[in-house]
PDB file of C-alpha atoms in Angstrom:
ATOM      1  CA  LEU A   1     341.614 219.668 174.676  1.00 79.00           C
ATOM      2  CA  ALA A   2     340.551 220.005 170.835  1.00 79.00           C
ATOM      3  CA  ARG A   3     338.023 217.767 172.097  1.00 81.00           C
ATOM      4  CA  ALA A   4     337.133 219.906 174.439  1.00 82.00           C
ATOM      5  CA  GLN A   5     337.424 222.516 172.594  1.00 80.00           C
ATOM      6  CA  GLU A   6     334.931 221.595 170.021  1.00 81.00           C
ATOM      7  CA  MET A   7     332.408 220.338 172.317  1.00 80.00           C
ATOM      8  CA  ALA A   8     332.864 224.015 173.913  1.00 83.00           C
ATOM      9  CA  GLY A   9     331.685 225.141 170.312  1.00 86.00           C
ATOM     10  CA  ARG A  10     334.734 226.678 169.245  1.00 86.00           C
ATOM     11  CA  PRO A  11     336.362 225.057 165.934  1.00 86.00           C
ATOM     12  CA  GLY A  12     339.077 227.542 165.777  1.00 87.00           C
ATOM     13  CA  ARG A  13     340.543 226.683 168.900  1.00 88.00           C
ATOM     14  CA  ALA A  14     339.930 223.034 167.840  1.00 89.00           C
ATOM     15  CA  LEU A  15     341.994 223.174 165.367  1.00 91.00           C
ATOM     16  CA  ARG A  16     344.414 225.209 166.637  1.00 91.00           C
ATOM     17  CA  ALA A  17     345.233 222.747 169.379  1.00 91.00           C
ATOM     18  CA  LEU A  18     345.001 219.501 166.706  1.00 93.00           C
ATOM     19  CA  ARG A  19     346.797 221.271 164.450  1.00 94.00           C
ATOM     20  CA  LYS A  20     349.654 220.739 167.776  1.00 92.00           C
ATOM     21  CA  ALA A  21     349.478 217.137 168.289  1.00 92.00           C
ATOM     22  CA  THR A  22     350.606 217.208 164.537  1.00 95.00           C
ATOM     23  CA  GLU A  23     353.496 218.862 165.653  1.00 94.00           C
ATOM     24  CA  LEU A  24     354.280 217.195 168.555  1.00 93.00           C
ATOM     25  CA  ALA A  25     353.177 214.111 167.253  1.00 94.00           C
ATOM     26  CA  PRO A  26     354.216 213.753 163.487  1.00 95.00           C
ATOM     27  CA  LYS A  27     354.116 209.898 162.732  1.00 96.00           C
ATOM     28  CA  ASP A  28     350.581 209.260 165.315  1.00 96.00           C
ATOM     29  CA  PRO A  29     348.022 208.915 162.499  1.00 96.00           C
ATOM     30  CA  GLU A  30     345.531 209.541 164.500  1.00 95.00           C
ATOM     31  CA  ALA A  31     346.741 212.295 165.505  1.00 95.00           C
ATOM     32  CA  TRP A  32     346.299 213.389 161.617  1.00 96.00           C
ATOM     33  CA  ASN A  33     343.280 212.249 160.988  1.00 96.00           C
ATOM     34  CA  ALA A  34     341.826 213.081 163.133  1.00 94.00           C
ATOM     35  CA  LEU A  35     343.043 217.197 162.184  1.00 95.00           C
ATOM     36  CA  GLY A  36     341.611 216.156 159.078  1.00 96.00           C
ATOM     37  CA  ASN A  37     338.030 215.487 159.794  1.00 94.00           C
ATOM     38  CA  GLN A  38     338.147 218.558 161.857  1.00 94.00           C
ATOM     39  CA  TYR A  39     338.763 220.684 158.247  1.00 95.00           C
ATOM     40  CA  SER A  40     336.311 218.367 157.094  1.00 94.00           C
ATOM     41  CA  ARG A  41     333.341 220.027 159.502  1.00 92.00           C
ATOM     42  CA  LEU A  42     335.314 223.865 158.659  1.00 94.00           C
ATOM     43  CA  GLY A  43     334.278 222.367 155.282  1.00 94.00           C
ATOM     44  CA  LYS A  44     337.891 222.862 154.066  1.00 96.00           C
ATOM     45  CA  PRO A  45     338.030 219.984 151.947  1.00 96.00           C
ATOM     46  CA  GLY A  46     341.345 219.974 150.341  1.00 96.00           C
ATOM     47  CA  GLU A  47     343.557 220.567 153.790  1.00 97.00           C
ATOM     48  CA  ALA A  48     341.375 217.610 155.292  1.00 97.00           C
ATOM     49  CA  ARG A  49     342.389 215.291 152.429  1.00 97.00           C
ATOM     50  CA  ARG A  50     346.817 216.258 153.300  1.00 97.00           C
ATOM     51  CA  ALA A  51     345.719 215.534 156.112  1.00 97.00           C
ATOM     52  CA  PHE A  52     344.003 211.522 155.724  1.00 97.00           C
ATOM     53  CA  ARG A  53     346.494 211.087 153.252  1.00 97.00           C
ATOM     54  CA  GLN A  54     349.539 211.863 155.779  1.00 97.00           C
ATOM     55  CA  ALA A  55     347.555 209.535 157.688  1.00 97.00           C
ATOM     56  CA  LEU A  56     347.869 206.658 155.952  1.00 97.00           C
ATOM     57  CA  LEU A  57     350.943 207.593 154.636  1.00 96.00           C
ATOM     58  CA  LEU A  58     352.152 206.600 158.315  1.00 96.00           C
ATOM     59  CA  HIS A  59     349.134 203.553 159.131  1.00 96.00           C
ATOM     60  CA  PRO A  60     348.934 202.413 155.222  1.00 94.00           C
ATOM     61  CA  GLU A  61     345.364 199.934 156.952  1.00 93.00           C
ATOM     62  CA  PHE A  62     344.521 203.035 158.201  1.00 95.00           C
ATOM     63  CA  GLU A  63     340.270 202.079 158.116  1.00 96.00           C
ATOM     64  CA  TRP A  64     339.759 205.324 159.227  1.00 97.00           C
ATOM     65  CA  PRO A  65     340.853 208.119 156.766  1.00 97.00           C
ATOM     66  CA  HIS A  66     340.315 205.876 153.737  1.00 97.00           C
ATOM     67  CA  HIS A  67     336.731 206.071 155.097  1.00 98.00           C
ATOM     68  CA  ASN A  68     336.807 209.827 155.424  1.00 97.00           C
ATOM     69  CA  LEU A  69     338.738 209.732 151.677  1.00 98.00           C
ATOM     70  CA  ALA A  70     335.399 207.522 150.794  1.00 98.00           C
ATOM     71  CA  LEU A  71     333.154 210.479 152.048  1.00 97.00           C
ATOM     72  CA  LEU A  72     334.918 213.535 151.111  1.00 97.00           C
ATOM     73  CA  ALA A  73     334.232 211.823 147.420  1.00 97.00           C
ATOM     74  CA  LEU A  74     330.668 211.014 148.350  1.00 97.00           C
ATOM     75  CA  GLN A  75     330.127 215.315 149.356  1.00 95.00           C
ATOM     76  CA  GLU A  76     332.265 216.150 146.288  1.00 96.00           C
ATOM     77  CA  GLY A  77     330.553 213.260 143.633  1.00 96.00           C
ATOM     78  CA  ASN A  78     333.819 211.287 142.621  1.00 97.00           C
ATOM     79  CA  LEU A  79     331.695 208.314 142.248  1.00 98.00           C
ATOM     80  CA  ASP A  80     334.054 205.999 141.433  1.00 98.00           C
ATOM     81  CA  THR A  81     336.995 207.002 144.728  1.00 97.00           C
ATOM     82  CA  CYS A  82     334.861 207.105 146.807  1.00 98.00           C
ATOM     83  CA  VAL A  83     333.817 203.252 146.059  1.00 98.00           C
ATOM     84  CA  ARG A  84     337.186 202.606 145.929  1.00 98.00           C
ATOM     85  CA  GLU A  85     338.173 204.401 149.070  1.00 97.00           C
ATOM     86  CA  ALA A  86     335.098 202.188 150.740  1.00 98.00           C
ATOM     87  CA  ARG A  87     336.578 198.994 149.866  1.00 97.00           C
ATOM     88  CA  LEU A  88     339.859 199.758 150.576  1.00 97.00           C
ATOM     89  CA  ALA A  89     338.306 201.006 154.496  1.00 97.00           C
ATOM     90  CA  LEU A  90     337.238 197.541 154.459  1.00 97.00           C
ATOM     91  CA  ASP A  91     339.801 195.664 153.711  1.00 97.00           C
ATOM     92  CA  ALA A  92     341.600 196.521 155.967  1.00 96.00           C
ATOM     93  CA  ASN A  93     338.432 196.365 158.787  1.00 96.00           C
ATOM     94  CA  ALA A  94     335.907 194.047 157.540  1.00 95.00           C
ATOM     95  CA  GLU A  95     333.137 195.013 160.047  1.00 95.00           C
ATOM     96  CA  TYR A  96     333.190 199.097 159.852  1.00 96.00           C
ATOM     97  CA  ILE A  97     329.552 199.505 159.438  1.00 96.00           C
ATOM     98  CA  GLU A  98     329.700 203.165 158.020  1.00 96.00           C
ATOM     99  CA  ALA A  99     332.820 202.005 155.332  1.00 97.00           C
ATOM    100  CA  ARG A 100     329.357 199.579 154.337  1.00 97.00           C
ATOM    101  CA  HIS A 101     326.975 202.301 154.381  1.00 97.00           C
ATOM    102  CA  THR A 102     329.372 204.649 152.317  1.00 97.00           C
ATOM    103  CA  LEU A 103     329.629 202.290 149.947  1.00 98.00           C
ATOM    104  CA  ALA A 104     325.954 201.250 149.429  1.00 97.00           C
ATOM    105  CA  VAL A 105     324.584 204.704 148.935  1.00 97.00           C
ATOM    106  CA  ALA A 106     327.701 205.379 146.530  1.00 98.00           C
ATOM    107  CA  LEU A 107     326.779 202.067 144.776  1.00 98.00           C
ATOM    108  CA  PHE A 108     323.754 203.278 144.115  1.00 97.00           C
ATOM    109  CA  ARG A 109     324.327 206.157 142.526  1.00 97.00           C
ATOM    110  CA  LEU A 110     325.456 204.721 139.902  1.00 98.00           C
ATOM    111  CA  GLY A 111     323.188 202.240 138.720  1.00 97.00           C
ATOM    112  CA  ARG A 112     325.100 199.438 140.618  1.00 98.00           C
ATOM    113  CA  TYR A 113     321.716 198.384 141.765  1.00 98.00           C
ATOM    114  CA  ARG A 114     322.746 194.106 142.632  1.00 97.00           C
ATOM    115  CA  GLU A 115     326.231 195.126 144.174  1.00 98.00           C
ATOM    116  CA  ALA A 116     324.245 197.432 146.654  1.00 98.00           C
ATOM    117  CA  GLU A 117     321.764 195.193 147.514  1.00 98.00           C
ATOM    118  CA  GLU A 118     324.591 193.046 148.050  1.00 97.00           C
ATOM    119  CA  GLU A 119     326.544 195.769 150.620  1.00 96.00           C
ATOM    120  CA  CYS A 120     323.620 196.326 152.702  1.00 97.00           C
ATOM    121  CA  LEU A 121     323.007 192.319 152.746  1.00 97.00           C
ATOM    122  CA  ARG A 122     325.833 191.644 154.045  1.00 96.00           C
ATOM    123  CA  THR A 123     326.120 195.578 157.056  1.00 97.00           C
ATOM    124  CA  LEU A 124     322.696 192.866 157.749  1.00 97.00           C
ATOM    125  CA  GLU A 125     324.304 189.736 158.554  1.00 96.00           C
ATOM    126  CA  LEU A 126     327.010 192.078 161.498  1.00 95.00           C
ATOM    127  CA  ALA A 127     324.142 194.580 162.251  1.00 96.00           C
ATOM    128  CA  SER A 128     320.133 193.233 161.508  1.00 96.00           C
ATOM    129  CA  GLU A 129     318.989 195.786 163.289  1.00 96.00           C
ATOM    130  CA  ASP A 130     320.085 198.925 161.578  1.00 96.00           C
ATOM    131  CA  TRP A 131     318.057 201.098 159.920  1.00 96.00           C
ATOM    132  CA  ARG A 132     320.465 202.653 157.316  1.00 96.00           C
ATOM    133  CA  ALA A 133     321.323 199.154 155.615  1.00 97.00           C
ATOM    134  CA  HIS A 134     317.504 199.035 155.772  1.00 97.00           C
ATOM    135  CA  LEU A 135     317.121 202.349 154.072  1.00 97.00           C
ATOM    136  CA  ASN A 136     319.179 201.238 151.537  1.00 97.00           C
ATOM    137  CA  LEU A 137     317.891 197.982 150.601  1.00 98.00           C
ATOM    138  CA  ALA A 138     314.969 199.302 150.497  1.00 98.00           C
ATOM    139  CA  ASN A 139     316.268 201.914 147.725  1.00 97.00           C
ATOM    140  CA  ALA A 140     317.856 199.274 145.988  1.00 97.00           C
ATOM    141  CA  CYS A 141     315.228 196.635 145.726  1.00 97.00           C
ATOM    142  CA  ASP A 142     312.538 200.069 144.660  1.00 97.00           C
ATOM    143  CA  ALA A 143     315.402 200.719 141.877  1.00 97.00           C
ATOM    144  CA  LEU A 144     315.372 196.894 140.806  1.00 97.00           C
ATOM    145  CA  GLY A 145     311.725 196.325 140.381  1.00 96.00           C
ATOM    146  CA  GLU A 146     311.259 194.777 143.617  1.00 97.00           C
ATOM    147  CA  HIS A 147     308.471 196.127 145.114  1.00 96.00           C
ATOM    148  CA  GLN A 148     307.083 194.534 147.677  1.00 97.00           C
ATOM    149  CA  ARG A 149     311.237 193.639 149.470  1.00 97.00           C
ATOM    150  CA  ALA A 150     310.970 197.753 148.511  1.00 97.00           C
ATOM    151  CA  LYS A 151     308.492 198.060 150.976  1.00 97.00           C
ATOM    152  CA  ASP A 152     309.346 195.345 153.645  1.00 97.00           C
ATOM    153  CA  GLY A 153     312.371 197.137 153.783  1.00 97.00           C
ATOM    154  CA  TYR A 154     311.180 200.974 154.603  1.00 97.00           C
ATOM    155  CA  GLU A 155     308.749 199.322 157.467  1.00 97.00           C
ATOM    156  CA  LYS A 156     311.550 197.802 158.756  1.00 97.00           C
ATOM    157  CA  ALA A 157     313.733 200.916 158.563  1.00 97.00           C
ATOM    158  CA  ILE A 158     310.645 203.000 159.578  1.00 97.00           C
ATOM    159  CA  SER A 159     310.200 200.167 163.260  1.00 96.00           C
ATOM    160  CA  LEU A 160     313.842 200.756 163.721  1.00 96.00           C
ATOM    161  CA  ASP A 161     314.297 204.311 163.621  1.00 93.00           C
ATOM    162  CA  GLU A 162     311.461 207.132 163.275  1.00 94.00           C
ATOM    163  CA  THR A 163     312.664 210.335 163.468  1.00 95.00           C
ATOM    164  CA  ASP A 164     315.029 210.383 160.730  1.00 94.00           C
ATOM    165  CA  PRO A 165     313.000 211.949 157.938  1.00 96.00           C
ATOM    166  CA  ALA A 166     315.104 210.718 154.991  1.00 94.00           C
ATOM    167  CA  VAL A 167     313.581 206.766 155.772  1.00 95.00           C
ATOM    168  CA  PHE A 168     309.697 208.595 155.354  1.00 97.00           C
ATOM    169  CA  LEU A 169     310.914 210.511 152.612  1.00 96.00           C
ATOM    170  CA  ASP A 170     311.852 207.873 150.358  1.00 96.00           C
ATOM    171  CA  PHE A 171     308.644 205.942 151.470  1.00 97.00           C
ATOM    172  CA  GLY A 172     306.779 208.627 150.243  1.00 97.00           C
ATOM    173  CA  ILE A 173     309.160 209.272 146.702  1.00 97.00           C
ATOM    174  CA  PHE A 174     308.124 204.686 146.718  1.00 97.00           C
ATOM    175  CA  TRP A 175     304.846 205.244 146.987  1.00 97.00           C
ATOM    176  CA  ALA A 176     303.679 207.894 144.407  1.00 97.00           C
ATOM    177  CA  SER A 177     306.090 206.375 141.568  1.00 95.00           C
ATOM    178  CA  GLN A 178     303.256 203.436 142.728  1.00 93.00           C
ATOM    179  CA  GLY A 179     301.125 206.514 142.316  1.00 95.00           C
ATOM    180  CA  LYS A 180     299.757 206.490 146.022  1.00 96.00           C
ATOM    181  CA  LEU A 181     299.632 209.174 146.213  1.00 97.00           C
ATOM    182  CA  ASP A 182     297.286 209.930 148.942  1.00 97.00           C
ATOM    183  CA  ARG A 183     300.891 207.808 150.808  1.00 96.00           C
ATOM    184  CA  ALA A 184     302.813 209.273 149.294  1.00 97.00           C
ATOM    185  CA  ILE A 185     300.919 213.145 151.173  1.00 97.00           C
ATOM    186  CA  GLN A 186     300.910 210.978 154.544  1.00 97.00           C
ATOM    187  CA  LEU A 187     304.562 210.591 154.934  1.00 97.00           C
ATOM    188  CA  PHE A 188     306.514 214.019 153.478  1.00 97.00           C
ATOM    189  CA  GLU A 189     304.435 215.544 156.043  1.00 97.00           C
ATOM    190  CA  VAL A 190     306.011 213.225 158.398  1.00 97.00           C
ATOM    191  CA  ALA A 191     309.607 213.791 156.898  1.00 96.00           C
ATOM    192  CA  ARG A 192     308.722 217.443 156.962  1.00 96.00           C
ATOM    193  CA  ARG A 193     307.870 217.456 160.718  1.00 96.00           C
ATOM    194  CA  LEU A 194     310.629 215.930 161.500  1.00 96.00           C
ATOM    195  CA  ASP A 195     312.602 218.498 159.447  1.00 95.00           C
ATOM    196  CA  PRO A 196     310.616 221.748 159.338  1.00 93.00           C
ATOM    197  CA  ASP A 197     313.325 222.522 157.447  1.00 90.00           C
ATOM    198  CA  SER A 198     314.216 220.405 154.477  1.00 85.00           C
TER     199      SER A 198
END
């Protein structure tokens, strides 16, 4: 019912259904995780965090709530917490690609570029055609001064997904930093077409 209500554009009713699910099955960690996700979608991080922690009380090695807590921490700028929770998610499931992306982004924002690079390379071992891993790797290489690797990474990411403005934006920033403003402008124009409200 909660999924149907969400798909029908009724998030409040979806929330009520998920609350009922946790009342009927208070020991089901998936129900608590789903409730936390709904609170996150509704912009209620405190309630979301409590639901995710309840899921982990019931199942301490459940990777989804750990990753969801990592995402909340990333949104709030609590990068050390994000790294810790993402690593816990990966301890539970080493092939959890979303957690690897989140970890790489947090490490990059912390200025731990070599560690971010390592996480991207691990992701690519699992999913060689993952455009986000190529993008994150390119950003890490650029920060490390490895500009040819960065350029190759941006080009690979674009070849895998030409619909996400983030790739064009970051590649434009790369060229602007190299003084190649015409190239940067071309990429920024593509990013703007893909996301006119950006």
